[in-house]
Amino acid sequence: MKSEISPHLWMPEPRLSFHPDRATDTELHPIRGLLRFGPYSSGLVPDPIRIATIAPAGGGERLYAFMRELNGTAEVTERKDYLQKWPGFGQVFSVRMGGAEKDCHVELGRELDREFDASATPHVILAEGLQRAIRDLEARRDAFDVIFIYIPTRWARGFEGGPDDDFDLHDHLKALTAARRIPIQLVREDKALSYQHRASVMWRIGLALYAKAGGVPWKLSDADEETAYIGISYAVRPVTSGRSRFVTCCSQVFDAEGAGLEFIAYDAHDVDVQRENPFLSQTEMFRVMSRSVDLYRRRHAGHTPRRVIIHKSTEFKKEEIEGCMQALHLCEAVDLVQVVEDVGWRGARIASKGKPASYPIERGTLLGLGPRECLLWMHGDVSGVSDRGSYFQGARSTPRPIRLVRHAGHGPWDTTARSALALSKMNWNNDALYDQLPVTMSYAQTLARVVKRMSGLGPAPYQFRFFM
C-alpha cells in the first residue's frame, strides 16, 4: 500500500465582469472592480434609491445620520491589504440614495420599550412592535424601495426566543417582509452604528443596499455559456409547528455568468429521514428539478442548459439521482455533487529545501482522492489582489478544503471545481473577496432558515434580494 497521494492541480482566481458589453471591464478584486468600472447594472436601477426607516424611540436622528454617512467618504482602517477607501454611495454605484417621503419614517413609541423590559417573552413584544411598523409602511409601498430598521443593543434580550422557542429576530423579520416583497436592511447598533472601522461598514451596507434595490454589482467573467448551477437545501420546522416538517429550498438557479435572482421553495411531503437528514423521493426530486429548469428556461428564451451542476450538502440517494435524471433528460451532462464542509484535511505549502512557505496553500488548489472525490481549497493565498503580492483572507489558521463527492457525472474535475471556486465570489451581501462555500450552498442555507418561518409558500418564484 502506497502512502503517496495524487499530484495536485491549481486553478487561477476567477475574474469578475463589471459591464454587459465591454469584455475588458474585468477584475479579480470585486471592490476594486466597482471603483474602476462601476456596477454591472449601471443605469438600470431606479434613481434615487428611496429609503424608508423604522427606529426605536429617540433613535430616528441617529439612523438618518447613518444614511448621510453612506453618502460621505470613509478611510480604510482595517484589512488595509484588501479594502479600499469608501468614496460615497453615489460615486461607487452611479445612483443616488436618500430618505423617502416624510410619512415613510416610523419612530416607535416608548411604550414598546416599557413593555419589552417588563415582559418574560421580550422577543414576542419586539416582533409584534416591528411587525406593526412594517405593516404601516406597507400602505406606502410605492413611495420607497428599501426599509432600514435600526436595532439598538438594548433590545438584545429579544433577538432570540427561549430554549424551546425556534425564534430568531433577523430571520423572523426577513420571512415577514419577503412574503410582502419588501426588501429590508437591519442596521444594528453594535455591528453598524458603533463599529469603529467605518469603511468596512459602508462597503457592506452599501453593497447590500444596491443589491436589495435590484442592482447587480458584478457577474462572473469566464464560464460555460450553456451550464446551469443549482443548489438544494432543506429547512426543518419544529414538530410543534403543526405544518410539514421539511421544506425543500432550491436556491437561485445560476446561469453561466453567475446570475440568478430567483429561487423556488415548496413544502416537501414524501421525505425519508436518515440520521436527521431528509432525502427526497424520486417524485419529489423530479418536481423540484423540473421547476428549477423551468426557471432557467424562462430567463433564457426557452433554452435548456447543455450541462447542469447540482450542489447539496448531503449525499444523493438512488431515488434522488433517478428523479434528477428524469427531469434533466434533455441536458447532455448532469453532475450531482455533494459539498462537504466539515473535513479533517489540512494543506501546507512547502518552499525550497523543504521549508514551510511564508504563506499558506494557494486558493484554487485541487487534490484528487479518487474517481469520485476531490479536495478543493476555497480558502488560501491569492495573488494579484494585494500590493504585497500575496493575500490571505482573514490571515488566521491553516486553510481547510471542502470535499466534493460526485454522485453522477464523469470526466476530469476541472469544470466542477472551477465553477465552485467562481461561485464563491457571487455573494452580493458581503464585501469579502470570496466565501468559503459556493453561493449555491451559502444562499441555500440562508433561504432555508428564512423560508421555514414563512406562513405560506406560493408557486411563484421568489427573488433572493428579499431574503438577503
GROMACS .gro file of C-alpha atoms in nm:
model
  468
    1MET     CA    1   0.000   0.000   0.000
    2LYS     CA    2   0.143   0.337  -0.103
    3SER     CA    3   0.131   0.641   0.124
    4GLU     CA    4   0.150   0.878  -0.172
    5ILE     CA    5  -0.140   1.090  -0.289
    6SER     CA    6  -0.212   1.204  -0.642
    7PRO     CA    7  -0.049   1.520  -0.784
    8HIS     CA    8  -0.239   1.840  -0.715
    9LEU     CA    9  -0.374   2.095  -0.962
   10TRP     CA   10  -0.410   2.470  -0.922
   11MET     CA   11  -0.677   2.689  -1.076
   12PRO     CA   12  -0.627   3.067  -1.102
   13GLU     CA   13  -0.853   3.312  -0.923
   14PRO     CA   14  -1.177   3.370  -1.122
   15ARG     CA   15  -1.231   3.715  -1.269
   16LEU     CA   16  -1.547   3.923  -1.234
   17SER     CA   17  -1.725   4.123  -1.504
   18PHE     CA   18  -1.850   4.479  -1.450
   19HIS     CA   19  -2.013   4.557  -1.785
   20PRO     CA   20  -2.254   4.355  -2.002
   21ASP     CA   21  -2.087   4.456  -2.330
   22ARG     CA   22  -1.727   4.557  -2.257
   23ALA     CA   23  -1.532   4.233  -2.219
   24THR     CA   24  -1.228   4.423  -2.089
   25ASP     CA   25  -1.410   4.551  -1.777
   26THR     CA   26  -1.297   4.263  -1.554
   27GLU     CA   27  -1.119   4.239  -1.220
   28LEU     CA   28  -1.014   3.977  -0.964
   29HIS     CA   29  -1.098   4.215  -0.678
   30PRO     CA   30  -1.473   4.294  -0.651
   31ILE     CA   31  -1.436   4.627  -0.472
   32ARG     CA   32  -1.153   4.744  -0.692
   33GLY     CA   33  -1.362   4.649  -0.994
   34LEU     CA   34  -1.654   4.861  -0.873
   35LEU     CA   35  -1.426   5.160  -0.827
   36ARG     CA   36  -1.268   5.115  -1.171
   37PHE     CA   37  -1.573   5.031  -1.381
   38GLY     CA   38  -1.890   5.083  -1.174
   39PRO     CA   39  -2.154   4.812  -1.122
   40TYR     CA   40  -2.260   4.564  -1.389
   41SER     CA   41  -2.617   4.702  -1.395
   42SER     CA   42  -2.517   5.067  -1.407
   43GLY     CA   43  -2.807   5.281  -1.530
   44LEU     CA   44  -3.068   5.011  -1.473
   45VAL     CA   45  -3.150   5.079  -1.106
   46PRO     CA   46  -3.414   5.341  -1.014
   47ASP     CA   47  -3.251   5.674  -0.927
   48PRO     CA   48  -3.266   5.766  -0.646
   49ILE     CA   49  -3.294   5.460  -0.418
   50ARG     CA   50  -3.552   5.572  -0.162
   51ILE     CA   51  -3.503   5.458   0.199
   52ALA     CA   52  -3.789   5.424   0.447
   53THR     CA   53  -3.693   5.389   0.814
   54ILE     CA   54  -3.806   5.226   1.137
   55ALA     CA   55  -3.625   5.339   1.452
   56PRO     CA   56  -3.669   5.294   1.828
   57ALA     CA   57  -3.791   5.581   2.041
   58GLY     CA   58  -3.537   5.864   2.018
   59GLY     CA   59  -3.332   5.683   1.753
   60GLY     CA   60  -3.458   5.839   1.432
   61GLU     CA   61  -3.189   6.107   1.404
   62ARG     CA   62  -2.910   5.856   1.458
   63LEU     CA   63  -3.040   5.644   1.172
   64TYR     CA   64  -3.068   5.949   0.946
   65ALA     CA   65  -2.708   6.038   1.034
   66PHE     CA   66  -2.601   5.689   0.929
   67MET     CA   67  -2.773   5.735   0.593
   68ARG     CA   68  -2.590   6.064   0.545
   69GLU     CA   69  -2.266   5.883   0.629
   70LEU     CA   70  -2.328   5.639   0.342
   71ASN     CA   71  -2.316   5.936   0.106
   72GLY     CA   72  -1.987   6.058   0.255
   73THR     CA   73  -1.633   5.919   0.246
   74ALA     CA   74  -1.453   5.682   0.484
   75GLU     CA   75  -1.085   5.592   0.506
   76VAL     CA   76  -0.964   5.233   0.541
   77THR     CA   77  -0.866   5.143   0.898
   78GLU     CA   78  -0.872   4.760   0.880
   79ARG     CA   79  -0.792   4.494   0.618
   80LYS     CA   80  -0.566   4.751   0.454
   81ASP     CA   81  -0.416   4.492   0.218
   82TYR     CA   82  -0.763   4.436   0.065
   83LEU     CA   83  -1.021   4.703   0.144
   84GLN     CA   84  -1.043   5.029  -0.049
   85LYS     CA   85  -1.144   5.380   0.059
   86TRP     CA   86  -1.521   5.435   0.056
   87PRO     CA   87  -1.584   5.734  -0.175
   88GLY     CA   88  -1.959   5.760  -0.117
   89PHE     CA   89  -2.258   5.557  -0.235
   90GLY     CA   90  -2.320   5.764  -0.548
   91GLN     CA   91  -1.955   5.750  -0.656
   92VAL     CA   92  -1.946   5.368  -0.626
   93PHE     CA   93  -2.280   5.276  -0.780
   94SER     CA   94  -2.360   5.577  -1.002
   95VAL     CA   95  -2.702   5.615  -0.841
   96ARG     CA   96  -2.823   5.838  -0.560
   97MET     CA   97  -2.972   5.718  -0.232
   98GLY     CA   98  -3.162   5.911   0.031
   99GLY     CA   99  -3.466   5.923   0.255
  100ALA     CA  100  -3.811   5.853   0.116
  101GLU     CA  101  -4.105   6.088   0.170
  102LYS     CA  102  -4.177   6.219   0.518
  103ASP     CA  103  -4.455   5.971   0.601
  104CYS     CA  104  -4.222   5.675   0.524
  105HIS     CA  105  -4.033   5.713   0.853
  106VAL     CA  106  -4.160   5.546   1.169
  107GLU     CA  107  -4.023   5.606   1.519
  108LEU     CA  108  -4.158   5.352   1.767
  109GLY     CA  109  -4.319   5.474   2.089
  110ARG     CA  110  -4.151   5.450   2.429
  111GLU     CA  111  -4.428   5.218   2.549
  112LEU     CA  112  -4.269   4.943   2.339
  113ASP     CA  113  -3.951   4.967   2.549
  114ARG     CA  114  -4.153   4.961   2.871
  115GLU     CA  115  -4.346   4.653   2.762
  116PHE     CA  116  -4.026   4.492   2.640
  117ASP     CA  117  -3.846   4.545   2.971
  118ALA     CA  118  -4.139   4.410   3.174
  119SER     CA  119  -4.212   4.102   2.961
  120ALA     CA  120  -4.099   3.743   3.025
  121THR     CA  121  -4.111   3.695   2.645
  122PRO     CA  122  -3.943   4.012   2.515
  123HIS     CA  123  -3.893   3.862   2.167
  124VAL     CA  124  -4.270   3.843   2.123
  125ILE     CA  125  -4.317   4.210   2.222
  126LEU     CA  126  -4.035   4.320   1.995
  127ALA     CA  127  -4.154   4.117   1.695
  128GLU     CA  128  -4.510   4.245   1.727
  129GLY     CA  129  -4.396   4.609   1.754
  130LEU     CA  130  -4.177   4.584   1.445
  131GLN     CA  131  -4.446   4.397   1.252
  132ARG     CA  132  -4.694   4.678   1.316
  133ALA     CA  133  -4.447   4.935   1.190
  134ILE     CA  134  -4.373   4.732   0.876
  135ARG     CA  135  -4.744   4.694   0.803
  136ASP     CA  136  -4.789   5.069   0.844
  137LEU     CA  137  -4.516   5.131   0.586
  138GLU     CA  138  -4.661   4.870   0.352
  139ALA     CA  139  -4.951   5.107   0.287
  140ARG     CA  140  -4.693   5.342   0.129
  141ARG     CA  141  -4.510   5.071  -0.067
  142ASP     CA  142  -4.498   5.277  -0.387
  143ALA     CA  143  -4.307   5.556  -0.209
  144PHE     CA  144  -3.992   5.365  -0.102
  145ASP     CA  145  -3.751   5.097  -0.227
  146VAL     CA  146  -3.584   4.958   0.088
  147ILE     CA  147  -3.655   4.982   0.462
  148PHE     CA  148  -3.373   5.047   0.711
  149ILE     CA  149  -3.459   4.908   1.057
  150TYR     CA  150  -3.246   5.035   1.345
  151ILE     CA  151  -3.187   4.760   1.605
  152PRO     CA  152  -3.034   4.901   1.928
  153THR     CA  153  -2.828   4.686   2.166
  154ARG     CA  154  -3.084   4.740   2.444
  155TRP     CA  155  -3.312   4.501   2.255
  156ALA     CA  156  -3.060   4.215   2.273
  157ARG     CA  157  -3.287   4.009   2.504
  158GLY     CA  158  -3.537   3.988   2.220
  159PHE     CA  159  -3.304   3.874   1.943
  160GLU     CA  160  -3.376   3.507   2.019
  161GLY     CA  161  -3.652   3.311   2.191
  162GLY     CA  162  -3.633   3.068   2.479
  163PRO     CA  163  -3.473   2.722   2.463
  164ASP     CA  164  -3.795   2.568   2.330
  165ASP     CA  165  -3.885   2.856   2.100
  166ASP     CA  166  -3.742   2.845   1.747
  167PHE     CA  167  -3.720   3.224   1.710
  168ASP     CA  168  -3.457   3.444   1.551
  169LEU     CA  169  -3.540   3.813   1.507
  170HIS     CA  170  -3.343   3.854   1.185
  171ASP     CA  171  -3.497   3.551   1.015
  172HIS     CA  172  -3.845   3.632   1.152
  173LEU     CA  173  -3.838   3.982   1.000
  174LYS     CA  174  -3.700   3.854   0.670
  175ALA     CA  175  -3.978   3.596   0.648
  176LEU     CA  176  -4.241   3.860   0.721
  177THR     CA  177  -4.113   4.111   0.465
  178ALA     CA  178  -4.013   3.860   0.194
  179ALA     CA  179  -4.372   3.738   0.181
  180ARG     CA  180  -4.471   4.101   0.115
  181ARG     CA  181  -4.192   4.157  -0.141
  182ILE     CA  182  -4.034   4.429   0.074
  183PRO     CA  183  -3.652   4.441   0.100
  184ILE     CA  184  -3.519   4.540   0.441
  185GLN     CA  185  -3.177   4.615   0.589
  186LEU     CA  186  -3.126   4.565   0.962
  187VAL     CA  187  -2.894   4.835   1.097
  188ARG     CA  188  -2.764   4.700   1.427
  189GLU     CA  189  -2.616   4.942   1.674
  190ASP     CA  190  -2.323   4.714   1.764
  191LYS     CA  191  -2.236   4.598   1.412
  192ALA     CA  192  -2.313   4.906   1.203
  193LEU     CA  193  -2.362   5.225   1.402
  194SER     CA  194  -2.091   5.176   1.664
  195TYR     CA  195  -1.834   4.967   1.476
  196GLN     CA  196  -1.515   5.172   1.464
  197HIS     CA  197  -1.396   5.072   1.115
  198ARG     CA  198  -1.633   5.283   0.909
  199ALA     CA  199  -1.513   5.195   0.557
  200SER     CA  200  -1.592   4.829   0.628
  201VAL     CA  201  -1.945   4.918   0.738
  202MET     CA  202  -2.002   5.144   0.438
  203TRP     CA  203  -1.892   4.880   0.187
  204ARG     CA  204  -2.102   4.604   0.344
  205ILE     CA  205  -2.419   4.809   0.383
  206GLY     CA  206  -2.369   4.985   0.050
  207LEU     CA  207  -2.334   4.659  -0.145
  208ALA     CA  208  -2.634   4.507   0.028
  209LEU     CA  209  -2.847   4.818  -0.034
  210TYR     CA  210  -2.763   4.826  -0.405
  211ALA     CA  211  -2.847   4.457  -0.449
  212LYS     CA  212  -3.168   4.483  -0.246
  213ALA     CA  213  -3.280   4.772  -0.465
  214GLY     CA  214  -3.249   4.540  -0.766
  215GLY     CA  215  -2.891   4.613  -0.873
  216VAL     CA  216  -2.628   4.366  -0.996
  217PRO     CA  217  -2.281   4.467  -0.866
  218TRP     CA  218  -2.086   4.213  -1.076
  219LYS     CA  219  -2.110   3.882  -1.259
  220LEU     CA  220  -1.867   3.604  -1.344
  221SER     CA  221  -1.640   3.676  -1.637
  222ASP     CA  222  -1.540   3.333  -1.769
  223ALA     CA  223  -1.791   3.050  -1.763
  224ASP     CA  224  -1.955   2.797  -1.993
  225GLU     CA  225  -2.248   2.979  -2.151
  226GLU     CA  226  -2.465   2.666  -2.154
  227THR     CA  227  -2.416   2.549  -1.796
  228ALA     CA  228  -2.663   2.599  -1.511
  229TYR     CA  229  -2.578   2.570  -1.141
  230ILE     CA  230  -2.839   2.467  -0.885
  231GLY     CA  231  -2.814   2.445  -0.507
  232ILE     CA  232  -3.051   2.244  -0.287
  233SER     CA  233  -3.106   2.285   0.086
  234TYR     CA  234  -3.367   2.160   0.332
  235ALA     CA  235  -3.536   2.361   0.605
  236VAL     CA  236  -3.664   2.176   0.910
  237ARG     CA  237  -3.961   2.313   1.103
  238PRO     CA  238  -4.023   2.226   1.470
  239VAL     CA  239  -4.257   1.932   1.530
  240THR     CA  240  -4.485   2.168   1.726
  241SER     CA  241  -4.544   2.392   1.423
  242GLY     CA  242  -4.833   2.172   1.303
  243ARG     CA  243  -4.713   2.201   0.943
  244SER     CA  244  -4.500   1.994   0.709
  245ARG     CA  245  -4.167   1.947   0.885
  246PHE     CA  246  -3.949   1.979   0.578
  247VAL     CA  247  -3.928   2.243   0.310
  248THR     CA  248  -3.723   2.180   0.001
  249CYS     CA  249  -3.545   2.504  -0.070
  250CYS     CA  250  -3.387   2.532  -0.411
  251SER     CA  251  -3.150   2.823  -0.411
  252GLN     CA  252  -3.102   3.055  -0.702
  253VAL     CA  253  -3.058   2.874  -1.031
  254PHE     CA  254  -2.738   3.034  -1.157
  255ASP     CA  255  -2.655   3.067  -1.523
  256ALA     CA  256  -2.310   3.081  -1.680
  257GLU     CA  257  -2.241   3.435  -1.557
  258GLY     CA  258  -2.343   3.355  -1.201
  259ALA     CA  259  -2.666   3.549  -1.238
  260GLY     CA  260  -2.968   3.415  -1.058
  261LEU     CA  261  -3.207   3.643  -0.877
  262GLU     CA  262  -3.492   3.399  -0.815
  263PHE     CA  263  -3.544   3.066  -0.644
  264ILE     CA  264  -3.823   2.821  -0.575
  265ALA     CA  265  -3.942   2.675  -0.245
  266TYR     CA  266  -4.222   2.439  -0.156
  267ASP     CA  267  -4.334   2.200   0.118
  268ALA     CA  268  -4.199   1.851   0.058
  269HIS     CA  269  -4.430   1.568   0.170
  270ASP     CA  270  -4.257   1.249   0.052
  271VAL     CA  271  -3.939   1.266   0.261
  272ASP     CA  272  -3.723   0.991   0.412
  273VAL     CA  273  -3.528   1.095   0.722
  274GLN     CA  274  -3.198   0.918   0.782
  275ARG     CA  275  -2.959   1.026   1.062
  276GLU     CA  276  -3.155   1.352   1.096
  277ASN     CA  277  -3.106   1.428   0.725
  278PRO     CA  278  -3.403   1.443   0.487
  279PHE     CA  279  -3.388   1.277   0.146
  280LEU     CA  280  -3.646   1.323  -0.129
  281SER     CA  281  -3.835   1.056  -0.314
  282GLN     CA  282  -3.788   1.024  -0.690
  283THR     CA  283  -4.117   1.209  -0.745
  284GLU     CA  284  -4.026   1.498  -0.515
  285MET     CA  285  -3.680   1.538  -0.668
  286PHE     CA  286  -3.830   1.530  -1.018
  287ARG     CA  287  -4.069   1.801  -0.910
  288VAL     CA  288  -3.804   2.037  -0.772
  289MET     CA  289  -3.565   1.984  -1.064
  290SER     CA  290  -3.839   2.035  -1.322
  291ARG     CA  291  -3.936   2.365  -1.167
  292SER     CA  292  -3.571   2.469  -1.143
  293VAL     CA  293  -3.507   2.404  -1.512
  294ASP     CA  294  -3.829   2.587  -1.599
  295LEU     CA  295  -3.692   2.885  -1.406
  296TYR     CA  296  -3.373   2.871  -1.613
  297ARG     CA  297  -3.566   2.840  -1.941
  298ARG     CA  298  -3.780   3.140  -1.854
  299ARG     CA  299  -3.466   3.354  -1.822
  300HIS     CA  300  -3.303   3.212  -2.136
  301ALA     CA  301  -3.570   3.238  -2.406
  302GLY     CA  302  -3.688   2.881  -2.355
  303HIS     CA  303  -3.344   2.719  -2.399
  304THR     CA  304  -3.249   2.415  -2.190
  305PRO     CA  305  -2.896   2.419  -2.044
  306ARG     CA  306  -2.650   2.181  -2.204
  307ARG     CA  307  -2.497   2.096  -1.866
  308VAL     CA  308  -2.636   2.116  -1.512
  309ILE     CA  309  -2.425   2.104  -1.194
  310ILE     CA  310  -2.626   2.047  -0.875
  311HIS     CA  311  -2.483   2.105  -0.526
  312LYS     CA  312  -2.619   1.984  -0.194
  313SER     CA  313  -2.463   1.913   0.145
  314THR     CA  314  -2.582   1.551   0.181
  315GLU     CA  315  -2.531   1.253  -0.047
  316PHE     CA  316  -2.764   1.189  -0.338
  317LYS     CA  317  -2.968   0.874  -0.277
  318LYS     CA  318  -3.063   0.642  -0.563
  319GLU     CA  319  -3.418   0.781  -0.579
  320GLU     CA  320  -3.290   1.139  -0.587
  321ILE     CA  321  -3.048   1.058  -0.868
  322GLU     CA  322  -3.326   0.898  -1.072
  323GLY     CA  323  -3.552   1.199  -1.014
  324CYS     CA  324  -3.279   1.436  -1.132
  325MET     CA  325  -3.206   1.233  -1.443
  326GLN     CA  326  -3.573   1.207  -1.528
  327ALA     CA  327  -3.623   1.585  -1.503
  328LEU     CA  328  -3.297   1.670  -1.681
  329HIS     CA  329  -3.314   1.417  -1.964
  330LEU     CA  330  -3.274   1.691  -2.228
  331CYS     CA  331  -2.939   1.801  -2.083
  332GLU     CA  332  -2.624   1.649  -2.228
  333ALA     CA  333  -2.443   1.631  -1.893
  334VAL     CA  334  -2.562   1.627  -1.532
  335ASP     CA  335  -2.322   1.647  -1.237
  336LEU     CA  336  -2.463   1.570  -0.891
  337VAL     CA  337  -2.207   1.697  -0.641
  338GLN     CA  338  -2.215   1.668  -0.264
  339VAL     CA  339  -2.032   1.960  -0.099
  340VAL     CA  340  -1.887   1.853   0.237
  341GLU     CA  341  -1.778   2.147   0.450
  342ASP     CA  342  -1.651   1.969   0.763
  343VAL     CA  343  -1.338   1.777   0.664
  344GLY     CA  344  -1.029   1.683   0.861
  345TRP     CA  345  -0.776   1.758   0.590
  346ARG     CA  346  -0.526   2.044   0.602
  347GLY     CA  347  -0.275   2.168   0.349
  348ALA     CA  348   0.057   2.350   0.379
  349ARG     CA  349   0.283   2.498   0.114
  350ILE     CA  350   0.646   2.390   0.118
  351ALA     CA  351   0.906   2.631  -0.018
  352SER     CA  352   1.257   2.549  -0.134
  353LYS     CA  353   1.470   2.300   0.060
  354GLY     CA  354   1.165   2.153   0.228
  355LYS     CA  355   1.092   2.455   0.448
  356PRO     CA  356   0.738   2.588   0.505
  357ALA     CA  357   0.649   2.885   0.286
  358SER     CA  358   0.561   3.226   0.430
  359TYR     CA  359   0.205   3.198   0.301
  360PRO     CA  360  -0.045   2.909   0.315
  361ILE     CA  361  -0.160   2.681   0.037
  362GLU     CA  362  -0.299   2.864  -0.265
  363ARG     CA  363  -0.673   2.909  -0.304
  364GLY     CA  364  -0.785   2.700  -0.601
  365THR     CA  365  -0.565   2.402  -0.515
  366LEU     CA  366  -0.732   2.073  -0.615
  367LEU     CA  367  -0.628   1.732  -0.487
  368GLY     CA  368  -0.796   1.420  -0.622
  369LEU     CA  369  -0.885   1.146  -0.375
  370GLY     CA  370  -1.018   0.906  -0.637
  371PRO     CA  371  -1.255   0.896  -0.934
  372ARG     CA  372  -1.549   1.027  -0.726
  373GLU     CA  373  -1.391   1.259  -0.467
  374CYS     CA  374  -1.155   1.552  -0.451
  375LEU     CA  375  -1.044   1.822  -0.210
  376LEU     CA  376  -1.073   2.185  -0.315
  377TRP     CA  377  -0.916   2.469  -0.119
  378MET     CA  378  -1.167   2.754  -0.139
  379HIS     CA  379  -0.965   2.940   0.125
  380GLY     CA  380  -0.597   3.022   0.089
  381ASP     CA  381  -0.337   3.253  -0.058
  382VAL     CA  382  -0.439   3.463  -0.362
  383SER     CA  383  -0.205   3.656  -0.592
  384GLY     CA  384  -0.294   3.976  -0.777
  385VAL     CA  385  -0.522   4.120  -0.507
  386SER     CA  386  -0.286   4.290  -0.263
  387ASP     CA  387   0.004   4.523  -0.339
  388ARG     CA  388   0.220   4.288  -0.131
  389GLY     CA  389   0.173   4.015  -0.391
  390SER     CA  390   0.003   3.757  -0.169
  391TYR     CA  391  -0.328   3.791   0.011
  392PHE     CA  392  -0.462   3.550   0.274
  393GLN     CA  393  -0.817   3.649   0.369
  394GLY     CA  394  -0.856   3.665   0.746
  395ALA     CA  395  -0.485   3.587   0.793
  396ARG     CA  396  -0.563   3.320   1.052
  397SER     CA  397  -0.537   2.941   1.084
  398THR     CA  398  -0.438   2.673   0.835
  399PRO     CA  399  -0.686   2.661   0.544
  400ARG     CA  400  -0.921   2.365   0.532
  401PRO     CA  401  -1.057   2.241   0.199
  402ILE     CA  402  -1.408   2.137   0.111
  403ARG     CA  403  -1.464   1.784  -0.017
  404LEU     CA  404  -1.653   1.737  -0.342
  405VAL     CA  405  -1.818   1.398  -0.393
  406ARG     CA  406  -1.961   1.329  -0.738
  407HIS     CA  407  -2.270   1.103  -0.732
  408ALA     CA  408  -2.334   1.140  -1.106
  409GLY     CA  409  -2.126   1.274  -1.391
  410HIS     CA  410  -1.789   1.186  -1.534
  411GLY     CA  411  -1.468   1.332  -1.671
  412PRO     CA  412  -1.199   1.542  -1.500
  413TRP     CA  413  -1.275   1.760  -1.201
  414ASP     CA  414  -1.170   2.084  -1.369
  415THR     CA  415  -1.515   2.213  -1.471
  416THR     CA  416  -1.686   2.115  -1.145
  417ALA     CA  417  -1.413   2.260  -0.927
  418ARG     CA  418  -1.370   2.579  -1.131
  419SER     CA  419  -1.742   2.652  -1.107
  420ALA     CA  420  -1.743   2.604  -0.729
  421LEU     CA  421  -1.445   2.838  -0.696
  422ALA     CA  422  -1.608   3.103  -0.916
  423LEU     CA  423  -1.945   3.082  -0.741
  424SER     CA  424  -1.776   3.155  -0.408
  425LYS     CA  425  -1.733   3.515  -0.536
  426MET     CA  426  -2.102   3.575  -0.611
  427ASN     CA  427  -2.229   3.673  -0.266
  428TRP     CA  428  -2.351   4.032  -0.305
  429ASN     CA  429  -2.425   4.052   0.068
  430ASN     CA  430  -2.056   4.050   0.159
  431ASP     CA  431  -1.759   4.275   0.080
  432ALA     CA  432  -1.500   3.993   0.104
  433LEU     CA  433  -1.303   3.856  -0.190
  434TYR     CA  434  -1.480   3.521  -0.158
  435ASP     CA  435  -1.685   3.293   0.067
  436GLN     CA  436  -1.565   2.950   0.173
  437LEU     CA  437  -1.862   2.785   0.001
  438PRO     CA  438  -2.005   2.828  -0.349
  439VAL     CA  439  -2.300   3.064  -0.343
  440THR     CA  440  -2.529   2.777  -0.445
  441MET     CA  441  -2.473   2.639  -0.094
  442SER     CA  442  -2.441   2.957   0.113
  443TYR     CA  443  -2.756   3.110  -0.035
  444ALA     CA  444  -2.946   2.784   0.003
  445GLN     CA  445  -2.864   2.778   0.374
  446THR     CA  446  -2.984   3.137   0.415
  447LEU     CA  447  -3.305   3.064   0.228
  448ALA     CA  448  -3.374   2.752   0.432
  449ARG     CA  449  -3.353   2.941   0.762
  450VAL     CA  450  -3.597   3.209   0.647
  451VAL     CA  451  -3.838   3.004   0.435
  452LYS     CA  452  -3.927   2.768   0.720
  453ARG     CA  453  -4.063   3.070   0.909
  454MET     CA  454  -4.288   3.187   0.626
  455SER     CA  455  -4.659   3.125   0.683
  456GLY     CA  456  -4.726   3.016   0.325
  457LEU     CA  457  -4.528   2.921   0.017
  458GLY     CA  458  -4.672   3.022  -0.317
  459PRO     CA  459  -4.599   2.857  -0.652
  460ALA     CA  460  -4.432   3.167  -0.798
  461PRO     CA  461  -4.052   3.205  -0.775
  462TYR     CA  462  -3.906   3.430  -0.506
  463GLN     CA  463  -3.642   3.697  -0.559
  464PHE     CA  464  -3.344   3.642  -0.338
  465ARG     CA  465  -3.297   4.014  -0.272
  466PHE     CA  466  -3.589   3.999  -0.028
  467PHE     CA  467  -3.405   3.737   0.182
  468MET     CA  468  -3.057   3.896   0.195
   0.00000   0.00000   0.00000
